[in-house]
mmCIF file of C-alpha atoms in Angstrom:
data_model
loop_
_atom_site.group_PDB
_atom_site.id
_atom_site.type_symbol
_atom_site.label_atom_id
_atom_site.label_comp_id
_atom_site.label_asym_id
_atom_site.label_seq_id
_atom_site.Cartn_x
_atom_site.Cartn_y
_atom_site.Cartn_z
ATOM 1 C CA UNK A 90 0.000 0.000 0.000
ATOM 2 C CA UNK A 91 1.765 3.415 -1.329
ATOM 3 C CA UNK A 92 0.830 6.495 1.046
ATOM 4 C CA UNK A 93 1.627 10.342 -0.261
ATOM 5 C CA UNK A 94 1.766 12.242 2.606
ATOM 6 C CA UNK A 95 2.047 16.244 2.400
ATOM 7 C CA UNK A 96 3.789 18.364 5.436
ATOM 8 C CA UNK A 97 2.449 21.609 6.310
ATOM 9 C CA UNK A 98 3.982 25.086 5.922
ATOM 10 C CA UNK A 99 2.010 27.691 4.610
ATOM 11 C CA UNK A 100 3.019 29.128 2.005
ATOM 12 C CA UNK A 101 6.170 26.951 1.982
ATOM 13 C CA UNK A 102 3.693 24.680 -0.010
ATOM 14 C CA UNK A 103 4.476 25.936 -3.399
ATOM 15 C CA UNK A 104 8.311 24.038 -2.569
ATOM 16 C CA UNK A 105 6.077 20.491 -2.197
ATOM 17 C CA UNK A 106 3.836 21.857 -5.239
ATOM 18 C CA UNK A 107 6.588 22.684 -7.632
ATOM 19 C CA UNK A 108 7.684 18.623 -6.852
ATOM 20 C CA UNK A 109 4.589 17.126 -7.682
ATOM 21 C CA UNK A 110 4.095 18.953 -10.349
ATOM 22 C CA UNK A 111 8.021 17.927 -11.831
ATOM 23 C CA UNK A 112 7.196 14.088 -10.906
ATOM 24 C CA UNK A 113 3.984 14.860 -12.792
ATOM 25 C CA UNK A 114 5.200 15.602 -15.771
ATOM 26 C CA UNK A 115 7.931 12.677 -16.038
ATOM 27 C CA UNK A 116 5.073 10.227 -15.212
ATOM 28 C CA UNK A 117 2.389 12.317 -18.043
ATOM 29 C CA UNK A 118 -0.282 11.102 -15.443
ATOM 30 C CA UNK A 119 -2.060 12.512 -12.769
ATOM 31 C CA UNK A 120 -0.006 11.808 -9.794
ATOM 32 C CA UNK A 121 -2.553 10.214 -7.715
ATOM 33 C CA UNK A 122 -2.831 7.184 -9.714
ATOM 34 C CA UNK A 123 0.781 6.358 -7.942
ATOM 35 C CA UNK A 124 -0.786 5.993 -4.714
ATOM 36 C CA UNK A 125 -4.073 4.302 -2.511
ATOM 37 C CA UNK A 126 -4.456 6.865 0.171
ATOM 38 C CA UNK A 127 -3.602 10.537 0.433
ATOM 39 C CA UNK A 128 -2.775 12.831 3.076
ATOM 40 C CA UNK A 129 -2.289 16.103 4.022
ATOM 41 C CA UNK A 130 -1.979 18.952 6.811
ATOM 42 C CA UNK A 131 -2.727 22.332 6.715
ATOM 43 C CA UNK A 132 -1.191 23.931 3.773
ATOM 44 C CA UNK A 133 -0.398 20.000 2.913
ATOM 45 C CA UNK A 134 -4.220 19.635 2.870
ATOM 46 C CA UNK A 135 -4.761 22.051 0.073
ATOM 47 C CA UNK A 136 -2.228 19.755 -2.252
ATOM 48 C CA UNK A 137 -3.253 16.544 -0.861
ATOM 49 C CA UNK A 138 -7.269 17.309 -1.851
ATOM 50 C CA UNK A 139 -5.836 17.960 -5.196
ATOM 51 C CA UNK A 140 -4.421 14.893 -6.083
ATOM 52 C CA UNK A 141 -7.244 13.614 -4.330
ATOM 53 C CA UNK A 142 -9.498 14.640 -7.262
ATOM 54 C CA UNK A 143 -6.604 14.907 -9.769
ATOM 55 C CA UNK A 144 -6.017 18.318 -10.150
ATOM 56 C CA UNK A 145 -3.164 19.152 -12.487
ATOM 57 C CA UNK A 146 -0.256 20.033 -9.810
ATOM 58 C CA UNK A 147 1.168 22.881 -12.388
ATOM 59 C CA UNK A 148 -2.738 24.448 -12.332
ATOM 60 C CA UNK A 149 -2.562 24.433 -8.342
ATOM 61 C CA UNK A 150 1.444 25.701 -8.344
ATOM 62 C CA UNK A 151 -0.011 28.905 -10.163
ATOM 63 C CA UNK A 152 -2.586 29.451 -7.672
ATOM 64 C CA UNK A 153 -0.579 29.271 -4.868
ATOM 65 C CA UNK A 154 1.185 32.446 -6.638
ATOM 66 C CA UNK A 155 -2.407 33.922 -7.554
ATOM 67 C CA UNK A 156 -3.933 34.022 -3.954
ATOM 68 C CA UNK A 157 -0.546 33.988 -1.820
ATOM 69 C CA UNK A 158 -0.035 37.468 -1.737
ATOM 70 C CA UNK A 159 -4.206 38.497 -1.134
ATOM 71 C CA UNK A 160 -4.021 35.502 1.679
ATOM 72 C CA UNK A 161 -1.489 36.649 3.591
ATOM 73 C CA UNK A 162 -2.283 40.505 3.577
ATOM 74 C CA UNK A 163 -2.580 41.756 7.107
ATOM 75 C CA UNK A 164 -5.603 43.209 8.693
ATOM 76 C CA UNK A 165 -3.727 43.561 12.149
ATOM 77 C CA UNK A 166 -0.305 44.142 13.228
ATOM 78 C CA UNK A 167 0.131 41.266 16.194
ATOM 79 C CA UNK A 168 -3.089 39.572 16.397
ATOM 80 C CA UNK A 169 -3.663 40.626 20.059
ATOM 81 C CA UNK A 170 -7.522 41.423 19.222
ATOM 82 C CA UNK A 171 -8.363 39.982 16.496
ATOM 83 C CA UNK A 172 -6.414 37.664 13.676
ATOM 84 C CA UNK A 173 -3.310 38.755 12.152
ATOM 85 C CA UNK A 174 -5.289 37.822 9.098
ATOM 86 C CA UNK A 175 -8.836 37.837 7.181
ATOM 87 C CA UNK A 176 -9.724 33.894 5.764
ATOM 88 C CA UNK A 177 -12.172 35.566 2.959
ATOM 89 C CA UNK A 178 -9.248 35.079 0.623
ATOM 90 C CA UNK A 179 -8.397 31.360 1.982
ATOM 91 C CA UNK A 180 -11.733 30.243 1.709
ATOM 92 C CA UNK A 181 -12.421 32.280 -1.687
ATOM 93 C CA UNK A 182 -9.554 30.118 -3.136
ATOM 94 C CA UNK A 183 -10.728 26.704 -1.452
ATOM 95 C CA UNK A 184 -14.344 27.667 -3.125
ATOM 96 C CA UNK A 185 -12.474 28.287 -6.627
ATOM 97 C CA UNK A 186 -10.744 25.067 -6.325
ATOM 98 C CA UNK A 187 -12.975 22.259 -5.148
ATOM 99 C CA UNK A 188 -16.256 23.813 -5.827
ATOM 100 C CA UNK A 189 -18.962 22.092 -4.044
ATOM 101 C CA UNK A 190 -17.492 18.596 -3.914
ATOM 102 C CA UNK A 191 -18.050 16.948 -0.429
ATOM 103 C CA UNK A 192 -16.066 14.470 1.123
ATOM 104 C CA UNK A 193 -18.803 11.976 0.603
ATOM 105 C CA UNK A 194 -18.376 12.569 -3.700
ATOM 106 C CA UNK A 195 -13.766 11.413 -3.251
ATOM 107 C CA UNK A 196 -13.372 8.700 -4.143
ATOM 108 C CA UNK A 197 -9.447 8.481 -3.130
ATOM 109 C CA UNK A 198 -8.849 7.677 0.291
ATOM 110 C CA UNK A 199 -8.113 11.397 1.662
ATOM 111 C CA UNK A 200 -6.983 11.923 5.329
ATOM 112 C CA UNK A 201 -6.805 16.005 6.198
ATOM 113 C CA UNK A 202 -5.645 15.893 9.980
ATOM 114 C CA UNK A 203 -7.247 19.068 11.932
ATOM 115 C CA UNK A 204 -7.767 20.108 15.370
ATOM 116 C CA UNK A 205 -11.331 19.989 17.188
ATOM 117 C CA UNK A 206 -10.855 23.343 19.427
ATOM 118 C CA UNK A 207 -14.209 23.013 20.459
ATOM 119 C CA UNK A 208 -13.983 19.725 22.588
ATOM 120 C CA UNK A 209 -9.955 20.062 22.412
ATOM 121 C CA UNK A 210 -9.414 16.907 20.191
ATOM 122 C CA UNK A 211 -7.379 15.982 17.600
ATOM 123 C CA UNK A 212 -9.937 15.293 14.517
ATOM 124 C CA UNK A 213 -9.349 13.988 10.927
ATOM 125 C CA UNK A 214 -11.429 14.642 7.977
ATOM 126 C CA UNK A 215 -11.611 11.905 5.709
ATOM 127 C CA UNK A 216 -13.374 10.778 2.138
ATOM 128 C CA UNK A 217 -15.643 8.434 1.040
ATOM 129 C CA UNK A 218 -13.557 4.436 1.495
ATOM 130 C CA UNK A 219 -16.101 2.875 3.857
ATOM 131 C CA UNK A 220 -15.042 4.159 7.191
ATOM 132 C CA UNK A 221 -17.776 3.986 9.961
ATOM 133 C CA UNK A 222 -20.693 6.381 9.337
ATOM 134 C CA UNK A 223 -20.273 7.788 13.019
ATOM 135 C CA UNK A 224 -16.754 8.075 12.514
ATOM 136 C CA UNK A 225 -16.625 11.259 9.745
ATOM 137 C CA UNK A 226 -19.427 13.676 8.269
ATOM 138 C CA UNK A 227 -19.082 12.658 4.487
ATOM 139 C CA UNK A 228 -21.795 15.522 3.839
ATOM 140 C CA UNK A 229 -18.679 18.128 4.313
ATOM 141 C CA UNK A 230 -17.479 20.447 1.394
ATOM 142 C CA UNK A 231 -13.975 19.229 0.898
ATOM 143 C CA UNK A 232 -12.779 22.944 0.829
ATOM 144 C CA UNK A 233 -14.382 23.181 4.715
ATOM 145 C CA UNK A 234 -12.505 20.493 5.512
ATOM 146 C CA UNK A 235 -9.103 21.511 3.896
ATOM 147 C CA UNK A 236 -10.130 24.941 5.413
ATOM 148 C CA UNK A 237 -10.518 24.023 8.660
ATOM 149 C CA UNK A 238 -7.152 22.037 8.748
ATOM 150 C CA UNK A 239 -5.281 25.260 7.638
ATOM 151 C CA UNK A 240 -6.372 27.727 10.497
ATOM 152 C CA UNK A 241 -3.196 28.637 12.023
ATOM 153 C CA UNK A 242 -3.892 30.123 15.352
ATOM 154 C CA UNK A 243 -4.212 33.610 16.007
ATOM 155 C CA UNK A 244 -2.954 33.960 12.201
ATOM 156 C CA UNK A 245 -6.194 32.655 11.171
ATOM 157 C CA UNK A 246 -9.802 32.753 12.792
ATOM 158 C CA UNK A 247 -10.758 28.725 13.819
ATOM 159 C CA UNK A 248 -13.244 27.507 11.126
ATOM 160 C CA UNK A 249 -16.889 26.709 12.242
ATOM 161 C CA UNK A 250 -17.280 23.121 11.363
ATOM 162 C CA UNK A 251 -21.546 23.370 10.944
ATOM 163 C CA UNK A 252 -21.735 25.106 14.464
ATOM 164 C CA UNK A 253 -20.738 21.896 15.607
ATOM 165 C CA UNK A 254 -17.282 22.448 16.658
ATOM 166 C CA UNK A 255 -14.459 25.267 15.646
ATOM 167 C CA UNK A 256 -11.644 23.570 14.259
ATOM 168 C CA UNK A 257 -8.277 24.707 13.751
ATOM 169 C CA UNK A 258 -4.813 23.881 12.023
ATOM 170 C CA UNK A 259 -4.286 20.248 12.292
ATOM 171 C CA UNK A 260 -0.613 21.138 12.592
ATOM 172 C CA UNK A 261 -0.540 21.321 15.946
ATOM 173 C CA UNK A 262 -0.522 17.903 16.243
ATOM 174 C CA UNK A 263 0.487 16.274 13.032
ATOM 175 C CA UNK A 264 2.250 18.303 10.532
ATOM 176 C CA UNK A 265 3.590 15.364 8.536
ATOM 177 C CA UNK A 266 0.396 13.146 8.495
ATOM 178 C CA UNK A 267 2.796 9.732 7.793
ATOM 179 C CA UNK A 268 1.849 8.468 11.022
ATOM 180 C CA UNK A 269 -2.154 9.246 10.768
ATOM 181 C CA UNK A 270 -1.258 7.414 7.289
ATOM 182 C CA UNK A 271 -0.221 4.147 8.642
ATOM 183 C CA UNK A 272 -2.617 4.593 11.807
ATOM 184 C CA UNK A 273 -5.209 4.049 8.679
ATOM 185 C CA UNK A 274 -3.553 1.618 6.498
ATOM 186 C CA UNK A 275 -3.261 -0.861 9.848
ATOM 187 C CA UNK A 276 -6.500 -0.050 11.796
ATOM 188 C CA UNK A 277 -9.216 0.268 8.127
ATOM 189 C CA UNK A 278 -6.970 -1.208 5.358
ATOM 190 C CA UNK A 279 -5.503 -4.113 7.713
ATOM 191 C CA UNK A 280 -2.751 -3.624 6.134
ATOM 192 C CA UNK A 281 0.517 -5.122 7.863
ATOM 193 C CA UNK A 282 3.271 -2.899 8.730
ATOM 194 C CA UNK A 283 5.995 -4.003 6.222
ATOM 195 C CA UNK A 284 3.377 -3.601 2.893
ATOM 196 C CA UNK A 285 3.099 0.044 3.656
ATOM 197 C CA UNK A 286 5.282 2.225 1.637
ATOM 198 C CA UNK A 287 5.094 6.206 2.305
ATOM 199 C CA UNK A 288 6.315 9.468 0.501
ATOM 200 C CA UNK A 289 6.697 12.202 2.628
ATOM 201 C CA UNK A 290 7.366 15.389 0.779
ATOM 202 C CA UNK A 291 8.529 18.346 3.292
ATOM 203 C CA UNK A 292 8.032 22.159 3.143
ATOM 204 C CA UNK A 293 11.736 22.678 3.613
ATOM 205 C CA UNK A 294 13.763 22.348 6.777
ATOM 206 C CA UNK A 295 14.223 26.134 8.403
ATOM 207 C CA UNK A 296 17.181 27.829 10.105
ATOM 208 C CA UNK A 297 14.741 28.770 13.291
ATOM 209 C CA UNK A 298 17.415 30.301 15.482
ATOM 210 C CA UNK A 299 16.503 31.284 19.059
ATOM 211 C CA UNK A 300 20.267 32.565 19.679
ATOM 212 C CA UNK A 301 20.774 33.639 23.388
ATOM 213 C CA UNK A 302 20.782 37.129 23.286
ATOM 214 C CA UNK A 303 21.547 37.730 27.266
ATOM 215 C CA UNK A 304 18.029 38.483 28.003
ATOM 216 C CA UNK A 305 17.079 37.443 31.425
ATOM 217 C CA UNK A 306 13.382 37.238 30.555
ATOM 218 C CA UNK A 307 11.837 36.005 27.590
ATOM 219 C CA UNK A 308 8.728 37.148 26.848
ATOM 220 C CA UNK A 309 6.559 37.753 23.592
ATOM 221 C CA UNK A 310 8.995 39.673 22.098
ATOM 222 C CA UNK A 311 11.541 36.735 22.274
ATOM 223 C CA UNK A 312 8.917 34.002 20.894
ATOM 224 C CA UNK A 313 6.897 36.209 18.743
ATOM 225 C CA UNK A 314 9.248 38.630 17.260
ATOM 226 C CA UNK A 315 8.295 42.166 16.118
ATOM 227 C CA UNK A 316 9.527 44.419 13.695
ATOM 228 C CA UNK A 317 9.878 47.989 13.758
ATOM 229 C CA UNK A 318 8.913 50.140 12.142
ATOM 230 C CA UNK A 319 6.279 47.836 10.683
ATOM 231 C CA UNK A 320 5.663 46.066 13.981
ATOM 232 C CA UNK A 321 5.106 42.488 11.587
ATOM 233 C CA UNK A 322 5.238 39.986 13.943
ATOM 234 C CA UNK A 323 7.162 36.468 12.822
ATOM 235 C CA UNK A 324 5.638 33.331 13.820
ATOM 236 C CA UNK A 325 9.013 31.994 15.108
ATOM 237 C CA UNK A 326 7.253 29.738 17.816
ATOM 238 C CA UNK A 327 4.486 27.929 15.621
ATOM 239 C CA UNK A 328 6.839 27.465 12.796
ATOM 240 C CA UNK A 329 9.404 26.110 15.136
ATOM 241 C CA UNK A 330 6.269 23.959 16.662
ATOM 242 C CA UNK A 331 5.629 22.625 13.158
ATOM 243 C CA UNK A 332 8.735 21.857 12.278
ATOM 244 C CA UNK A 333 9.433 19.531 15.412
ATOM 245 C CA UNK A 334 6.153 18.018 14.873
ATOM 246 C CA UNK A 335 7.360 17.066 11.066
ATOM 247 C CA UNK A 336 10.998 16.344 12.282
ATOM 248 C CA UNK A 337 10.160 14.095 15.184
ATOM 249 C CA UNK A 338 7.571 12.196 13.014
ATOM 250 C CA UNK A 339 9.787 11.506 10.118
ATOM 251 C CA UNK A 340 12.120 10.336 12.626
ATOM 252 C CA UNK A 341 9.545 7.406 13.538
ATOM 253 C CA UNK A 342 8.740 6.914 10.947
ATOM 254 C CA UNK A 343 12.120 6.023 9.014
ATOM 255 C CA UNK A 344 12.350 3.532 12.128
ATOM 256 C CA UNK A 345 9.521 2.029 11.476
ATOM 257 C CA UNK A 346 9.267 1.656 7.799
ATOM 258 C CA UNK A 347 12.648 1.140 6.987
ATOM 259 C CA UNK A 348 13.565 1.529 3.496
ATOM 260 C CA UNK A 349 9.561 2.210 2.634
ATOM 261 C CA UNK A 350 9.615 5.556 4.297
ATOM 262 C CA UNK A 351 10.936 7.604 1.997
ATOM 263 C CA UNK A 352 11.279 11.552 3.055
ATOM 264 C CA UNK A 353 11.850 14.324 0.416
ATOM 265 C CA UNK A 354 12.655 17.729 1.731
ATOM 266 C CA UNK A 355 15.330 20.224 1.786
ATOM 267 C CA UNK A 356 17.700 22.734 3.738
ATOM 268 C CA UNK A 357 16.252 25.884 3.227
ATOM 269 C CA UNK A 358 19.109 29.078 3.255
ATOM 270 C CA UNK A 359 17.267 30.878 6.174
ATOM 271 C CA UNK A 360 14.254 31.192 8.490
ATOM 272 C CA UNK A 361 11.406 31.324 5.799
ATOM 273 C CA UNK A 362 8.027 32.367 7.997
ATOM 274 C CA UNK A 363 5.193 30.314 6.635
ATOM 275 C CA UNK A 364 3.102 33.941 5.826
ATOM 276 C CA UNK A 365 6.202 35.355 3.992
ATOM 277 C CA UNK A 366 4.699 35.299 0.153
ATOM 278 C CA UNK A 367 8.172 37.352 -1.237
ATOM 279 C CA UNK A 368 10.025 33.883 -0.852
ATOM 280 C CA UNK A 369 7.955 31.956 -3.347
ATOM 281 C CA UNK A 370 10.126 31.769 -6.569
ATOM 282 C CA UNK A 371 13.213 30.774 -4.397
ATOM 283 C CA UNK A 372 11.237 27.885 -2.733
ATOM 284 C CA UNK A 373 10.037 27.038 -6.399
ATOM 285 C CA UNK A 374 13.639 27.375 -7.683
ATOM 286 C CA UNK A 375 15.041 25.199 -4.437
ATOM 287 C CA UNK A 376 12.464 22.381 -5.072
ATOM 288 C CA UNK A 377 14.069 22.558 -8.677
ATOM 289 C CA UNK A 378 17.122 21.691 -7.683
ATOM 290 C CA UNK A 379 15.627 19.074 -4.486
ATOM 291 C CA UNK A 380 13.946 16.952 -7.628
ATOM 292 C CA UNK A 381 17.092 16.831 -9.219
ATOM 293 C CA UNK A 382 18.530 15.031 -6.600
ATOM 294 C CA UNK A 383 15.393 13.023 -5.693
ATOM 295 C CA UNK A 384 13.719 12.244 -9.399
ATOM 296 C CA UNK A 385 15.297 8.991 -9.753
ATOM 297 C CA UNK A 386 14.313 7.654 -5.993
ATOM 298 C CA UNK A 387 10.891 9.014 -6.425
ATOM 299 C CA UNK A 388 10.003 7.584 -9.507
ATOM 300 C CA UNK A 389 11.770 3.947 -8.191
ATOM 301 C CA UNK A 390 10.016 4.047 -5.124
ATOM 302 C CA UNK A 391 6.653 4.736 -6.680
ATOM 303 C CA UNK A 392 6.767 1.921 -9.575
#
């Protein structure tokens, strides 16, 4: 059983995009015929719900530059009383892109991890393979659900989920989804251990430094840092959160799998904030050179 599992990252996404899209190409099929279950996390949700309903990956690589910039245009300048950002743009592009397709209508095994704030649960959306009835609302739009897996605290407002719960970014507790992946493949597939085979494609691995700067204190200012005289805040702490979510999982992982974990992602030359849209073409150019490296062990591993 072949897995595709999609870190999240915000806008770091366009880095896993601009792979799939490559590995695309060289295979001149959609990319989710390689594979029996998807999944994806926050920004990773967005891509995995593509290939879920094969969307071309080059069509969603240009609308990650379309909306990136209109997402991630501040309405507040720290997010103290109310979100850094607006989600009319997120959802407006989630709309655009899987229309009014429900979870009940994918066909493709699709697991979008998110966070149940409301009763303080970890929750996964998933699609329409047989799962218990009780277990997942199939009558879901598939762009809630990949909504409701990208709201980044205090970045984002949580997502009401049918005034039945708010839900937030399913980051918080898995940003690789590989182990939600084989969670699934065992407990509904009953699939043994050594017959599952996962790619993991990254966002790129960050330079988050948190340098001792001989403050005595820390406070927001050390976690959260501001700028002046902009006073943009970066969101060193949940992008350092994320990462060490995706870090320590792929770590498992590879112990577990063996040789059928296979991990693509790359050293990125600095601390890229997931909100910072000026980076895109250098994360595009970056997973250039990553699939140059990697094109040969992807397209082994998934034959």
């Amino acid at each position: 059983m072949k897995i595709l599992c999609m870190d999240g990252g915000g806008i770091r996404g366009v880095f896993a995009v601009a792979i799939l899209a490559a590995i695309e190409e060289e295979m001149g099929e959609p990319i989710s015929n390689a594979f029996d279950i998807v999944a994806g996390t926050s920004t990773g949700s967005i891509i995995a719900a593509a290939v879920a309903v094969k969307r071309k990956m080059s069509d969603l690589l240009e609308d990650y530059k379309k909306y990136g910039e209109k997402i991630f245009l501040r309405q507040a300048k720290v997010g103290l009383f109310k979100t850094v950002y607006s989600d009319r743009y997120l959802r407006r592009f989630f709309q655009k892109a899987f229309g009014d397709l429900t979870l009940a209508e994918v066909e493709k095994p699709l697991l979008i991890p998110a966070v149940d704030l409301t009763h303080g649960n970890p929750y996964v959306h998933r699609s329409n393979f047989g799962q218990a009835e009780h277990e997942n609302d199939l009558s879901i739009k598939v762009w809630d659900a990949v909504l409701s897996s990208c709201s980044a605290p205090v970045y984002f407002p949580p997502n009401n989920m049918g005034n039945k719960f708010l839900s937030i970014d399913g980051g918080l507790w898995a940003n690789n989804p590989s182990l939600v992946g084989i969670t699934e493949a065992m407990h509904h597939f009953k699939e043994r251990i050594e017959n599952i085979q996962i790619l993991s494609i990254g966002t790129g691995k960050q330079k988050i430094d948190f340098t001792d700067d001989g403050e005595t204190s820390w406070g927001v200012k050390q976690w959260l840092p501001f700028h002046l005289p902009s006073m943009k805040v970066t969101p060193k702490l949940l992008d350092l959160a994320l990462h060490l979510s995706s870090e320590s999982v792929s770590y498992q992982c590879e112990h577990l799998l063996g040789s059928n974990y296979l991990r693509i992602n790359e050293d990125l030359w600095d601390e890229i904030p997931f909100d910072e849209v000026k980076y895109m073409e250098q994360l595009i150019q970056t997973a250039s050179i990553c699939i140059e490296g990697n094109k040969d062990r992807i397209l082994q591993f998934m034959k």
